[in-house]
Coordinates of C-alpha atoms in Angstrom, one line a residue:
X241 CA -46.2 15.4 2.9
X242 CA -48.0 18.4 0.6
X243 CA -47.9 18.9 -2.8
X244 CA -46.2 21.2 -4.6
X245 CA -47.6 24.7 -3.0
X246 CA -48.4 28.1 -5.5
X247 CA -50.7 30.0 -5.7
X248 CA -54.5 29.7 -6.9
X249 CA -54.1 31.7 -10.3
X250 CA -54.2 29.7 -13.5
X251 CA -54.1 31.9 -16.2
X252 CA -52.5 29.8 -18.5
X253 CA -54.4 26.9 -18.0
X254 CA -57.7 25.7 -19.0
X255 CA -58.1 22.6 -16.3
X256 CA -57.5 22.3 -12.9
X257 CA -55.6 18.8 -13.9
X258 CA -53.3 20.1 -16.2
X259 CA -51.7 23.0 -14.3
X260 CA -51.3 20.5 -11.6
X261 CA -49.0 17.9 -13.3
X262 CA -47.3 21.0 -15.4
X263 CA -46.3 22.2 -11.7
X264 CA -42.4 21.9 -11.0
X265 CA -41.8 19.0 -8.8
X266 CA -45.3 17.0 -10.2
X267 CA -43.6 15.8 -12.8
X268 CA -43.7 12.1 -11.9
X269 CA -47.4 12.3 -12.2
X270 CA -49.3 11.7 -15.4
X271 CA -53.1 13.1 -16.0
X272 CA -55.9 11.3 -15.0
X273 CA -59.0 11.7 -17.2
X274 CA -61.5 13.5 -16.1
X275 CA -64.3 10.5 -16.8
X276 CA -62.0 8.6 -14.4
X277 CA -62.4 11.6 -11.4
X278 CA -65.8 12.0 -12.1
X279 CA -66.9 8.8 -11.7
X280 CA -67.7 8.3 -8.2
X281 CA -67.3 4.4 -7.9
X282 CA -63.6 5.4 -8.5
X283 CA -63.4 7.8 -5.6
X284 CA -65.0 5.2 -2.9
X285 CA -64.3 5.6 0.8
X286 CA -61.8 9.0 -0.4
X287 CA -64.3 11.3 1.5
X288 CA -63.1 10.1 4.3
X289 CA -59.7 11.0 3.9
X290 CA -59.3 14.2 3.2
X291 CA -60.1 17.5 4.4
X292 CA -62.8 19.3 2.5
X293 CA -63.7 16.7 0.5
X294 CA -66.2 17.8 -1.9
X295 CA -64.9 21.3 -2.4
X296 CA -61.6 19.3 -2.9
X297 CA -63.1 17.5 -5.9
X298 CA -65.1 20.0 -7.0
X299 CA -61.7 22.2 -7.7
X300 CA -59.8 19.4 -9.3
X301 CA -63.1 18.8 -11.4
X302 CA -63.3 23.3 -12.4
X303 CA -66.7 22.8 -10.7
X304 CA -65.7 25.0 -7.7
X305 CA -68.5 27.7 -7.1
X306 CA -67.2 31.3 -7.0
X307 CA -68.9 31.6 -3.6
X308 CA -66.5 34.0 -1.5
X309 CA -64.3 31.8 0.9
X310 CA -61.4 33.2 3.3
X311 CA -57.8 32.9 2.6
X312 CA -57.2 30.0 4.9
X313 CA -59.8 28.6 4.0
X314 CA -59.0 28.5 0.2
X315 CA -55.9 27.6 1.0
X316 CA -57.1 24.3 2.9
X317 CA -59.3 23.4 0.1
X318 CA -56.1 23.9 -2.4
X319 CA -53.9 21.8 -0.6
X320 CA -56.4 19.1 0.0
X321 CA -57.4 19.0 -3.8
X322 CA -53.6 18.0 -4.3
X323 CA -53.8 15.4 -1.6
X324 CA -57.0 14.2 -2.8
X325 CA -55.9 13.8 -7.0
X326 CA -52.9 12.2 -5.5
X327 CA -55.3 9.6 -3.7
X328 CA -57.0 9.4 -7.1
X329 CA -54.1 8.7 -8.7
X330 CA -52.6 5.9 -7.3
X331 CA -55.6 4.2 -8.5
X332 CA -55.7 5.7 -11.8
X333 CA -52.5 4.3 -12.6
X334 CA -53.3 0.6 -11.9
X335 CA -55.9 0.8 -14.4
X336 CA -54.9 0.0 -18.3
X337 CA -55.4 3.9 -19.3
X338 CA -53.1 4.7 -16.1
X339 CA -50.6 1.8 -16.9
X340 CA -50.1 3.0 -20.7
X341 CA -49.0 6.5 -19.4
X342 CA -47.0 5.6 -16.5
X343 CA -45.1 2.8 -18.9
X344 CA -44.8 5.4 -21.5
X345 CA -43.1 7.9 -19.3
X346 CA -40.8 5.1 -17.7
X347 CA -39.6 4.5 -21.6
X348 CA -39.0 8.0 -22.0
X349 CA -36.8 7.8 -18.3
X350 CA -39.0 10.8 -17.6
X351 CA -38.4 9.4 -14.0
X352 CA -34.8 9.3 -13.8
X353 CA -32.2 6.6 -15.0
X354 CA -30.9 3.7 -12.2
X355 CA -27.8 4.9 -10.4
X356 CA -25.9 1.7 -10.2
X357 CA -23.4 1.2 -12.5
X358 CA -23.7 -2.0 -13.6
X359 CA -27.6 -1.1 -14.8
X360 CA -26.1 1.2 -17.5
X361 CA -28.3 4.0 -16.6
X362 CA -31.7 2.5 -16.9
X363 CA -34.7 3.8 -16.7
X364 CA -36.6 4.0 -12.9
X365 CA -39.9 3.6 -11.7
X366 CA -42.1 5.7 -9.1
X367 CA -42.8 3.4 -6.1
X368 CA -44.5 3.8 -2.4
X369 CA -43.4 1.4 0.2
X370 CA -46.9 1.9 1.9
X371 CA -50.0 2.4 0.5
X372 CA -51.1 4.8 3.6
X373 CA -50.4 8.6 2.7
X374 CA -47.9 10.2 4.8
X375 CA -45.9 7.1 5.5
X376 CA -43.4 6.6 3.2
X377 CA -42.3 9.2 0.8
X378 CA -41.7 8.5 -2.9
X379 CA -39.1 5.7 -3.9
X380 CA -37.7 4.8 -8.0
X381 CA -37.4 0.8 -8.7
X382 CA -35.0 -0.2 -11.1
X383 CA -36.5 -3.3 -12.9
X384 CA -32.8 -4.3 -13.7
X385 CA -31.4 -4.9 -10.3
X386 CA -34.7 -4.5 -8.5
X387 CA -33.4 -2.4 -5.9
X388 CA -34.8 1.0 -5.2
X389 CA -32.9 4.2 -4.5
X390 CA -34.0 7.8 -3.5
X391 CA -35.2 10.7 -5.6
X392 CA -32.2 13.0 -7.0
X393 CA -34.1 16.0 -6.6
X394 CA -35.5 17.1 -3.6
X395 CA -38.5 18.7 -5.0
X396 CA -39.5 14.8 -6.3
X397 CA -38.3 13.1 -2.8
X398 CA -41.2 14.6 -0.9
X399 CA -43.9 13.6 -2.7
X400 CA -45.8 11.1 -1.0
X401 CA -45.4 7.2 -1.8
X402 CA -48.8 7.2 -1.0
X403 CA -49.6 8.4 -4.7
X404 CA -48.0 6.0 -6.2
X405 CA -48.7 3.3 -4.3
X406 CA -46.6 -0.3 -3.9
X407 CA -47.3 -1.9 -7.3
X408 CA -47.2 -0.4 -9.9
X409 CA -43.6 -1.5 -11.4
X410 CA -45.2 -5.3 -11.0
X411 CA -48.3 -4.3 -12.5
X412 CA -46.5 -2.3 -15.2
X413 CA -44.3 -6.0 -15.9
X414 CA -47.1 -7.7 -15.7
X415 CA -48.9 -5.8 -18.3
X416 CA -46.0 -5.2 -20.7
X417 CA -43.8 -8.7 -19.9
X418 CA -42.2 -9.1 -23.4
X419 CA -40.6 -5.6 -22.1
X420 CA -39.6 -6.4 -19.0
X421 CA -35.5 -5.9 -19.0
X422 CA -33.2 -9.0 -18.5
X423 CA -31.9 -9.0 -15.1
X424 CA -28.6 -7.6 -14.5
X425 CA -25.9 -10.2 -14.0
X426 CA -23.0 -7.9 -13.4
X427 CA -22.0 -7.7 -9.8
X428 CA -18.9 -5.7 -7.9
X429 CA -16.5 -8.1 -6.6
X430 CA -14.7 -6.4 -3.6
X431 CA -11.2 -7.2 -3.4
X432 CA -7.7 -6.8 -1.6
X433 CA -4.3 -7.1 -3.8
X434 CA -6.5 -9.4 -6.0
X435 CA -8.3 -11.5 -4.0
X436 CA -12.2 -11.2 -3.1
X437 CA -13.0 -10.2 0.2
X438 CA -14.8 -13.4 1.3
X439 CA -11.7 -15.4 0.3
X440 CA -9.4 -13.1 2.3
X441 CA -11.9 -13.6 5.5
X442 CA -11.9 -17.3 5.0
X443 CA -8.0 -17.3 5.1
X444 CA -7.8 -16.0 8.1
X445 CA -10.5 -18.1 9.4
X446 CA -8.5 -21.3 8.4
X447 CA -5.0 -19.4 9.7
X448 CA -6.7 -18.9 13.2
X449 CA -8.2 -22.6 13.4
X450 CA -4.5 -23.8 12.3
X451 CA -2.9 -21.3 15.2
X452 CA -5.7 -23.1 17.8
X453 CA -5.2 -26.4 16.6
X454 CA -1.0 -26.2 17.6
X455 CA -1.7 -24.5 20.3
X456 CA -3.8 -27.6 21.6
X457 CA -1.1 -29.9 20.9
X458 CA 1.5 -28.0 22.1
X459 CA -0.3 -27.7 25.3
X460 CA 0.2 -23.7 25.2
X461 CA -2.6 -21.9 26.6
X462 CA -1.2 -18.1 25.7
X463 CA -0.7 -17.4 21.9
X464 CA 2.7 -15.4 22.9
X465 CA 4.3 -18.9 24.0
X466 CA 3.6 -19.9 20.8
X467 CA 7.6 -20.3 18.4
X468 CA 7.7 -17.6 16.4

């Protein structure tokens, strides 16, 4: 249920937030302002969550001291700054700023495009099916059929649903409903030399109740009596 993993050095990066989301395998995540993280209303109850807390918000925030720490303990702090901005996140996005970008990115299909057929590739939607980390990972919502279906990659099916949380493609409809995509009305029909499954099984239902029925009033109580 961790993060993407690498190592501490950011050379090419300014923020803590934006070499996060620019990691390989993040990409379902958008940027949560810094006002939003640093307001401590936002964060309520997080503390007790994760590991490290404050060190954990003071790296996402570049506000970690340069006081000496250990390997494994630097380490711990790393990986619980990525649990902890992905706590933060879930919230962010059910805000308006945090519903803009997530809808943006769904336009783009920076998420990945629905699988089934009939939806004419369209664009997915990041969603949890709990709201308690390491539960449930990661699952995409088609608005179309409103199914959901499993990461492609593997390096997006690991993240935690957690981070996403359970309703964000309602509150994303809800916010933009003139957009909201008509509901696909194309369904597979399964059939057998023509005929739909459900007809076939009903056919023989009515053959075997016709068989009973003559049995009955023949008076024959083994089907191999029965005239050919």
């Amino acid at each position: 249920n961790e993060l993407s993993s690498t190592d501490s050095e950011s050379d090419y990066y300014k923020y803590w937030i934006d070499w996060f989301v620019s990691l390989e395998g993040n990409e379902y995540f958008c940027a949560v302002d810094e006002e939003y993280v640093t307001d401590r209303f936002n964060l309520t109850n997080l503390n007790t969550e994760v590991l490290h807390y404050q060190k954990a918000l003071e790296l996402i925030t570049d506000n970690l001291s340069n006081k000496p720490m250990t390997n494994e303990l630097r380490e711990q702090v790393e990986k619980s700054a990525m649990h902890l901005y992905g706590l933060v996140h879930a919230r962010y996005i059910m805000t308006a700023r945090g519903l803009s970008k997530m809808y943006e990115k769904y336009k783009h299909g920076e998420f990945g495009l629905c699988p089934r057929y009939h939806c004419s590739q369209h664009p997915l939607i990041p969603v949890g099916l709990s709201d308690v980390a390491f539960k449930e990972k990661v699952k995409l919502y088609c608005p179309r059929c409103e199914d959901i279906y499993c990461p492609k990659s593997r390096k997006h099916a690991r993240l935690d649903g957690a981070y996403f949380g359970t309703g964000l493609p309602h509150m994303i409809f809800l916010n933009y409903s003139a957009n909201r995509p008509a509901p696909s009305e194309q369904r597979y029909v399964p059939r057998i030399f023509g005929f739909k499954i459900h007809e076939v099984a009903e056919l023989h239902r009515w053959q075997d109740e016709q068989r009973e029925e003559q049995k009955k009033r023949l008076g024959i109580t083994s089907s191999a009596q029965l005239p050919a």
